[in-house]
Amino acid sequence: MVHKIKPIAIHLPQFHPTPENDEWWGKGFTEWTNVTKATPLFKDHYQPQLPSDLGFYDLRLEEARLAQEALAKEFGIHGFCYYHYWFNGKRILNEPVDRKLKNPKEDLPFMLCWANENWTRRWDGQDQEVLMQQNYSAQDDVAHLQHLIPYFKDQRYIKVNGKPVFVVYKPYLFPNPSETAKRWREVAAQHGLELYLCHTVFSYTKNWDKLIDGFDAAIDFEPFGIRRESVFKEINRIKRESFNTNFSNRVIRNIKRAIGLPTQSYDNLLNKLEYDFMTKNIKSLKEFNFKMYPNLVPGWDNSSRRKNNPSLLLNNSSPELFEKWLKLIVSDFEPYSEEENFLFINAWNEWAEGNHLEPCQKWGRSYLEKVKKVIDEKDYLN
């Protein structure tokens, strides 16, 4: 039996001021602060990437959240997967979801993904400086799950056969992820719930490219997914070829870069990869012996956060190439059951990573239109 695919857009709630960000980054800081300061690093580099239809919104406002939901519904997005931030009882960026929970007008289905990393200065590329640390314990596992029960019981929360879907971003950071999953299930059972637990998988994390015991399904986290060669391996291969072409020119370029002078070859030193690489040599989901939901990105360019040293820049992304990738996914993805039919899109609004379905000033609604077109065509064929 063929089942309808449900697109889930990953949602970043970093678009409102918080006391923590005021302290760390300056009064009034939001994701827009970095987005608007972005500058091109080479010819035809698409920066800054600025919003069109929804503008520079503040997610504390009901009007902004309702506008996001209306746009998502119009183009066939089934629901949002909100990043959830929990540090031993301390929460950050929780206002949008907390306010949604109290507002029945915000009826788009949703789920949560625990972004369980340390909070660092990665917003400006300084990952090594920890601002808030994750400390794991059995007691915290229990307290965390108890806190989540009201969200899980909400009628809008996305479920599989009545089981709320809860995603963990990096389970390999846990001391024992299977034990954590077991404790969570025990706490949920005390409240009359069963859980549907998912975690992401990454190509750059050794030995964590499989489903962990105690979890129901994995999510291939693009552009760092496990269905192709690592983007970083490909970038390093390209750099080696470029560096080996002419030693003298390489030395000159590096000197210019070090002292801040412009060089036509500077972009060869960036962690830059052509977007169309993402559609090449993709392994079928059927090659994996566990449930893994597919994922794709509209783009990726975090130079607005990391200035002239982006960790990854997918160059020349376009709605047409995005459509090509999406078609590859839906032609390969056979849902695991009537309700296990999620296709994750990373992301709805990661503006500082150049990674957004939300309309921008260059492409307008084109990416959303491609989602609706491909999913509607798939449904028609079924």
Short mmCIF file of C-alpha atoms in Angstrom, two decimals:
data_model
loop_
_atom_site.label_atom_id
_atom_site.label_comp_id
_atom_site.label_asym_id
_atom_site.label_seq_id
_atom_site.Cartn_x
_atom_site.Cartn_y
_atom_site.Cartn_z
CA MET A 1 0.00 0.00 0.00
CA VAL A 2 1.30 3.47 -0.95
CA HIS A 3 0.88 6.24 1.62
CA LYS A 4 0.91 9.98 1.24
CA ILE A 5 4.20 11.69 2.12
CA LYS A 6 4.08 14.35 4.84
CA PRO A 7 6.67 17.14 4.49
CA ILE A 8 7.97 18.33 7.87
CA ALA A 9 9.93 21.59 7.91
CA ILE A 10 12.53 22.04 10.65
CA HIS A 11 11.91 25.35 12.43
CA LEU A 12 14.39 27.60 14.25
CA PRO A 13 12.81 29.75 17.01
CA GLN A 14 15.81 32.14 17.25
CA PHE A 15 13.87 35.11 15.92
CA HIS A 16 12.99 36.92 19.11
CA PRO A 17 15.08 38.60 21.81
CA THR A 18 15.93 36.66 24.97
CA PRO A 19 17.73 37.68 28.19
CA GLU A 20 20.52 35.20 27.41
CA ASN A 21 21.15 36.55 23.92
CA ASP A 22 20.97 40.11 25.24
CA GLU A 23 23.77 39.23 27.66
CA TRP A 24 25.91 37.23 25.21
CA TRP A 25 25.49 39.21 22.00
CA GLY A 26 24.05 42.60 22.90
CA LYS A 27 20.61 44.04 23.57
CA GLY A 28 17.97 42.95 21.07
CA PHE A 29 20.06 40.28 19.33
CA THR A 30 18.16 37.81 17.16
CA GLU A 31 19.12 35.70 14.14
CA TRP A 32 18.32 38.70 11.95
CA THR A 33 21.32 40.52 13.46
CA ASN A 34 23.74 38.22 11.65
CA VAL A 35 21.61 37.82 8.53
CA THR A 36 21.53 41.53 7.71
CA LYS A 37 25.31 41.93 8.16
CA ALA A 38 26.27 39.26 5.63
CA THR A 39 28.45 40.27 2.67
CA PRO A 40 29.44 38.41 -0.54
CA LEU A 41 32.74 36.52 -0.36
CA PHE A 42 33.22 36.15 -4.12
CA LYS A 43 31.62 37.11 -7.42
CA ASP A 44 27.94 36.13 -7.68
CA HIS A 45 27.86 34.92 -4.06
CA TYR A 46 24.23 35.28 -2.91
CA GLN A 47 24.58 37.30 0.28
CA PRO A 48 22.90 38.83 2.13
CA GLN A 49 19.88 36.56 1.91
CA LEU A 50 16.92 38.64 3.05
CA PRO A 51 13.25 37.79 3.59
CA SER A 52 10.45 39.02 1.35
CA ASP A 53 6.87 37.96 2.15
CA LEU A 54 7.16 37.59 5.94
CA GLY A 55 9.72 40.32 6.55
CA PHE A 56 11.96 40.55 9.63
CA TYR A 57 9.44 39.00 11.98
CA ASP A 58 9.44 38.62 15.77
CA LEU A 59 8.18 35.17 16.80
CA ARG A 60 6.77 36.48 20.07
CA LEU A 61 3.97 37.93 17.93
CA GLU A 62 0.90 35.83 17.19
CA GLU A 63 0.58 37.52 13.79
CA ALA A 64 4.06 36.36 12.76
CA ARG A 65 3.48 32.78 13.83
CA LEU A 66 0.07 32.64 12.14
CA ALA A 67 1.58 34.03 8.93
CA GLN A 68 4.21 31.29 8.96
CA GLU A 69 1.57 28.61 9.47
CA ALA A 70 -0.66 30.00 6.73
CA LEU A 71 2.23 29.96 4.26
CA ALA A 72 3.19 26.42 5.23
CA LYS A 73 -0.39 25.18 4.77
CA GLU A 74 -0.73 26.90 1.40
CA PHE A 75 2.20 24.93 0.01
CA GLY A 76 1.52 21.55 1.56
CA ILE A 77 3.87 21.54 4.55
CA HIS A 78 2.30 19.08 6.98
CA GLY A 79 3.94 20.49 10.10
CA PHE A 80 6.91 22.12 11.81
CA CYS A 81 9.63 20.39 13.78
CA TYR A 82 10.69 23.03 16.30
CA TYR A 83 14.17 23.00 17.79
CA HIS A 84 13.81 22.63 21.54
CA TYR A 85 16.52 23.85 23.94
CA TRP A 86 16.83 22.27 27.39
CA PHE A 87 19.79 22.62 29.76
CA ASN A 88 19.03 20.76 32.98
CA GLY A 89 15.73 22.55 33.41
CA LYS A 90 16.85 25.81 31.86
CA ARG A 91 15.09 26.53 28.56
CA ILE A 92 16.02 29.00 25.83
CA LEU A 93 14.05 30.21 22.77
CA ASN A 94 10.90 28.57 24.10
CA GLU A 95 8.50 31.50 23.70
CA PRO A 96 7.18 30.68 20.20
CA VAL A 97 6.17 27.11 21.06
CA ASP A 98 4.91 28.01 24.54
CA ARG A 99 2.68 30.69 23.07
CA LYS A 100 1.49 28.35 20.33
CA LEU A 101 0.50 25.80 22.96
CA LYS A 102 -1.84 28.36 24.53
CA ASN A 103 -3.30 29.58 21.22
CA PRO A 104 -5.82 27.30 19.45
CA LYS A 105 -5.67 29.48 16.33
CA GLU A 106 -2.17 28.14 15.64
CA ASP A 107 -3.33 24.77 14.40
CA LEU A 108 -0.45 23.59 12.21
CA PRO A 109 0.78 20.19 13.49
CA PHE A 110 4.17 20.22 15.22
CA MET A 111 6.82 18.11 16.87
CA LEU A 112 9.96 18.89 18.88
CA CYS A 113 13.63 18.16 18.26
CA TRP A 114 15.95 18.50 21.24
CA ALA A 115 19.01 20.45 20.07
CA ASN A 116 21.14 18.79 22.73
CA GLU A 117 24.48 20.47 22.02
CA ASN A 118 26.37 22.82 24.29
CA TRP A 119 25.36 26.42 23.63
CA THR A 120 28.51 28.01 22.23
CA ARG A 121 29.56 31.11 20.38
CA ARG A 122 29.01 29.25 17.12
CA TRP A 123 26.75 32.10 16.02
CA ASP A 124 30.00 33.95 15.21
CA GLY A 125 32.11 30.90 14.48
CA GLN A 126 33.69 30.47 17.92
CA ASP A 127 32.48 26.96 18.72
CA GLN A 128 35.14 26.45 21.38
CA GLU A 129 33.64 29.01 23.82
CA VAL A 130 30.84 27.33 25.78
CA LEU A 131 28.12 29.62 27.10
CA MET A 132 25.80 26.95 28.47
CA GLN A 133 26.76 23.31 28.89
CA GLN A 134 24.72 20.13 28.60
CA ASN A 135 25.06 17.89 31.64
CA TYR A 136 23.38 14.52 31.31
CA SER A 137 22.02 12.40 34.16
CA ALA A 138 19.25 9.93 34.93
CA GLN A 139 17.53 12.58 37.05
CA ASP A 140 17.61 15.07 34.18
CA ASP A 141 16.20 12.46 31.78
CA VAL A 142 13.19 12.08 34.05
CA ALA A 143 12.72 15.81 34.66
CA HIS A 144 13.03 16.59 30.96
CA LEU A 145 10.43 14.06 29.86
CA GLN A 146 8.02 15.15 32.58
CA HIS A 147 8.32 18.70 31.32
CA LEU A 148 7.45 17.57 27.79
CA ILE A 149 4.24 15.70 28.69
CA PRO A 150 1.89 18.71 28.14
CA TYR A 151 3.34 19.22 24.65
CA PHE A 152 3.01 15.53 23.80
CA LYS A 153 -0.62 15.49 24.92
CA ASP A 154 -1.56 18.50 22.80
CA GLN A 155 -3.95 17.49 19.99
CA ARG A 156 -1.78 19.31 17.43
CA TYR A 157 1.35 17.38 18.35
CA ILE A 158 2.45 15.01 15.56
CA LYS A 159 2.01 11.36 16.48
CA VAL A 160 2.50 7.92 14.92
CA ASN A 161 -0.31 5.59 15.90
CA GLY A 162 -1.02 7.82 18.89
CA LYS A 163 2.65 8.00 19.91
CA PRO A 164 4.17 11.51 20.08
CA VAL A 165 7.23 11.89 17.86
CA PHE A 166 10.26 13.25 19.73
CA VAL A 167 13.56 13.82 17.91
CA VAL A 168 17.08 13.98 19.37
CA TYR A 169 19.57 15.98 17.35
CA LYS A 170 22.84 14.36 18.50
CA PRO A 171 22.23 11.21 20.55
CA TYR A 172 25.93 10.29 20.45
CA LEU A 173 26.53 13.05 23.02
CA PHE A 174 24.54 11.06 25.60
CA PRO A 175 26.50 8.85 28.03
CA ASN A 176 24.13 6.01 27.10
CA PRO A 177 21.40 6.92 24.59
CA SER A 178 19.59 3.57 24.91
CA GLU A 179 19.28 4.01 28.67
CA THR A 180 17.94 7.54 28.20
CA ALA A 181 15.36 6.26 25.72
CA LYS A 182 14.32 3.56 28.19
CA ARG A 183 13.87 6.10 31.00
CA TRP A 184 11.86 8.39 28.77
CA ARG A 185 9.53 5.57 27.82
CA GLU A 186 9.02 4.67 31.47
CA VAL A 187 8.11 8.25 32.38
CA ALA A 188 5.77 8.54 29.38
CA ALA A 189 4.04 5.29 30.37
CA GLN A 190 3.28 6.78 33.78
CA HIS A 191 1.29 9.44 31.91
CA GLY A 192 -0.48 6.96 29.65
CA LEU A 193 1.73 7.63 26.63
CA GLU A 194 3.95 5.63 24.32
CA LEU A 195 6.72 7.48 22.52
CA TYR A 196 7.94 7.39 18.93
CA LEU A 197 11.62 8.31 19.30
CA CYS A 198 13.79 9.47 16.39
CA HIS A 199 17.34 10.69 16.10
CA THR A 200 19.37 12.23 13.32
CA VAL A 201 22.33 10.54 11.61
CA PHE A 202 25.43 12.26 10.19
CA SER A 203 28.16 11.19 7.81
CA TYR A 204 30.85 13.00 9.81
CA THR A 205 30.16 11.15 13.09
CA LYS A 206 32.03 7.85 13.17
CA ASN A 207 30.02 4.79 14.19
CA TRP A 208 26.83 6.83 14.68
CA ASP A 209 25.39 6.24 11.24
CA LYS A 210 22.88 3.59 12.31
CA LEU A 211 19.71 3.32 14.36
CA ILE A 212 20.35 3.29 18.10
CA ASP A 213 18.71 0.62 20.26
CA GLY A 214 15.60 2.02 21.91
CA PHE A 215 14.76 4.42 19.09
CA ASP A 216 12.09 3.87 16.44
CA ALA A 217 13.60 5.63 13.42
CA ALA A 218 16.45 7.79 12.20
CA ILE A 219 16.41 11.01 10.18
CA ASP A 220 19.11 11.53 7.57
CA PHE A 221 20.34 15.02 8.42
CA GLU A 222 21.30 16.88 5.27
CA PRO A 223 23.56 18.28 4.01
CA PHE A 224 25.59 15.99 6.27
CA GLY A 225 23.56 12.83 5.64
CA ILE A 226 24.79 9.26 5.32
CA ARG A 227 23.39 8.44 1.87
CA ARG A 228 26.41 9.80 -0.05
CA GLU A 229 30.06 10.69 0.39
CA SER A 230 30.60 13.26 3.14
CA VAL A 231 30.43 16.83 1.87
CA PHE A 232 33.63 17.55 3.80
CA LYS A 233 35.51 14.70 2.12
CA GLU A 234 34.41 16.04 -1.25
CA ILE A 235 35.47 19.58 -0.33
CA ASN A 236 38.89 18.37 0.83
CA ARG A 237 39.35 16.45 -2.42
CA ILE A 238 38.56 19.57 -4.45
CA LYS A 239 40.93 21.68 -2.33
CA ARG A 240 43.78 19.20 -2.76
CA GLU A 241 43.35 19.26 -6.52
CA SER A 242 43.23 23.06 -6.54
CA PHE A 243 46.25 23.46 -4.26
CA ASN A 244 48.38 21.05 -6.26
CA THR A 245 47.92 22.90 -9.54
CA ASN A 246 50.38 25.69 -8.83
CA PHE A 247 52.41 26.05 -5.65
CA SER A 248 53.52 29.66 -6.24
CA ASN A 249 50.01 30.92 -6.88
CA ARG A 250 48.83 29.11 -3.78
CA VAL A 251 51.42 30.86 -1.61
CA ILE A 252 50.45 34.24 -3.04
CA ARG A 253 46.77 33.60 -2.44
CA ASN A 254 47.36 32.55 1.14
CA ILE A 255 49.49 35.63 1.84
CA LYS A 256 46.80 37.90 0.39
CA ARG A 257 44.15 36.14 2.42
CA ALA A 258 46.19 36.44 5.63
CA ILE A 259 46.60 40.20 5.28
CA GLY A 260 43.05 40.79 4.10
CA LEU A 261 43.72 41.67 0.46
CA PRO A 262 41.20 40.61 -2.20
CA THR A 263 42.12 37.74 -4.49
CA GLN A 264 40.15 36.26 -7.35
CA SER A 265 41.08 32.80 -6.12
CA TYR A 266 39.98 33.36 -2.53
CA ASP A 267 36.77 31.40 -3.01
CA ASN A 268 38.86 28.30 -3.81
CA LEU A 269 39.97 28.32 -0.19
CA LEU A 270 36.44 28.31 1.18
CA ASN A 271 34.54 25.20 2.27
CA LYS A 272 32.58 25.56 -0.95
CA LEU A 273 30.78 22.82 -2.84
CA GLU A 274 28.39 23.02 -5.77
CA TYR A 275 24.81 22.35 -4.71
CA ASP A 276 24.26 19.84 -7.49
CA PHE A 277 26.67 17.48 -5.71
CA MET A 278 23.77 16.75 -3.34
CA THR A 279 21.83 15.00 -6.12
CA LYS A 280 24.70 12.73 -7.16
CA ASN A 281 25.42 9.15 -6.06
CA ILE A 282 22.64 9.01 -3.46
CA LYS A 283 22.13 5.60 -1.94
CA SER A 284 18.58 4.32 -1.85
CA LEU A 285 16.83 4.20 1.51
CA LYS A 286 16.24 0.54 0.73
CA GLU A 287 19.98 -0.09 1.19
CA PHE A 288 19.67 0.60 4.91
CA ASN A 289 18.30 -2.06 7.25
CA PHE A 290 16.52 0.37 9.55
CA LYS A 291 13.81 3.00 9.28
CA MET A 292 15.31 6.26 8.11
CA TYR A 293 13.34 9.27 6.99
CA PRO A 294 14.75 11.25 4.05
CA ASN A 295 15.81 14.87 4.30
CA LEU A 296 16.97 17.64 1.97
CA VAL A 297 18.02 21.28 2.13
CA PRO A 298 17.08 24.26 -0.07
CA GLY A 299 20.66 25.51 0.38
CA TRP A 300 23.43 25.95 2.92
CA ASP A 301 25.67 28.95 3.53
CA ASN A 302 26.49 29.95 7.10
CA SER A 303 28.86 32.77 6.16
CA SER A 304 26.49 35.27 7.79
CA ARG A 305 27.29 33.60 11.13
CA ARG A 306 30.91 32.72 10.49
CA LYS A 307 31.92 35.73 8.36
CA ASN A 308 34.69 34.74 5.92
CA ASN A 309 35.10 31.20 7.28
CA PRO A 310 31.85 29.31 6.63
CA SER A 311 31.88 25.67 7.70
CA LEU A 312 29.98 24.82 4.51
CA LEU A 313 28.80 26.79 1.51
CA LEU A 314 26.63 25.03 -1.07
CA ASN A 315 27.12 27.19 -4.13
CA ASN A 316 24.61 27.83 -6.92
CA SER A 317 21.58 26.35 -5.22
CA SER A 318 18.34 26.99 -7.07
CA PRO A 319 14.68 25.98 -6.93
CA GLU A 320 15.20 23.82 -10.02
CA LEU A 321 18.04 21.81 -8.44
CA PHE A 322 16.04 21.56 -5.22
CA GLU A 323 13.14 20.16 -7.24
CA LYS A 324 15.46 17.63 -8.88
CA TRP A 325 16.64 16.42 -5.46
CA LEU A 326 13.10 16.30 -4.07
CA LYS A 327 11.93 14.21 -7.03
CA LEU A 328 14.77 11.76 -6.43
CA ILE A 329 13.68 11.39 -2.82
CA VAL A 330 9.96 10.88 -3.40
CA SER A 331 10.61 8.38 -6.18
CA ASP A 332 12.75 6.32 -3.79
CA PHE A 333 10.89 6.75 -0.50
CA GLU A 334 8.29 4.12 0.30
CA PRO A 335 6.64 5.11 3.61
CA TYR A 336 7.08 2.53 6.35
CA SER A 337 3.40 2.60 7.25
CA GLU A 338 0.34 4.79 6.84
CA GLU A 339 1.61 7.16 9.53
CA GLU A 340 5.39 6.64 9.16
CA ASN A 341 5.62 8.80 6.07
CA PHE A 342 7.67 11.88 7.00
CA LEU A 343 9.96 13.75 4.65
CA PHE A 344 12.04 16.32 6.55
CA ILE A 345 13.15 19.59 4.98
CA ASN A 346 16.02 21.38 6.66
CA ALA A 347 14.85 24.06 7.13
CA TRP A 348 11.88 26.38 7.23
CA ASN A 349 13.81 29.43 8.42
CA GLU A 350 17.54 28.89 9.03
CA TRP A 351 18.30 32.27 7.49
CA ALA A 352 21.82 32.57 8.94
CA GLU A 353 22.68 29.22 7.34
CA GLY A 354 21.30 30.24 3.95
CA ASN A 355 18.83 27.43 4.36
CA HIS A 356 15.17 28.42 4.22
CA LEU A 357 11.90 27.56 2.53
CA GLU A 358 10.52 30.93 3.58
CA PRO A 359 10.43 33.38 0.66
CA CYS A 360 13.52 35.50 0.05
CA GLN A 361 14.11 38.55 -2.11
CA LYS A 362 15.88 36.55 -4.83
CA TRP A 363 13.69 33.46 -5.22
CA GLY A 364 10.36 34.52 -3.72
CA ARG A 365 8.10 31.52 -3.09
CA SER A 366 9.82 29.30 -5.63
CA TYR A 367 11.11 26.70 -3.16
CA LEU A 368 7.70 26.33 -1.55
CA GLU A 369 6.11 26.04 -4.99
CA LYS A 370 8.48 23.18 -5.81
CA VAL A 371 7.50 21.33 -2.64
CA LYS A 372 3.81 21.58 -3.45
CA LYS A 373 4.33 20.64 -7.09
CA VAL A 374 6.41 17.51 -6.39
CA ILE A 375 4.28 16.24 -3.51
CA ASP A 376 1.04 16.88 -5.41
CA GLU A 377 2.40 15.01 -8.43
CA LYS A 378 3.36 12.08 -6.20
CA ASP A 379 -0.12 11.99 -4.67
CA TYR A 380 -1.73 12.14 -8.12
CA LEU A 381 0.34 9.20 -9.35
CA ASN A 382 -0.69 7.23 -6.27
#
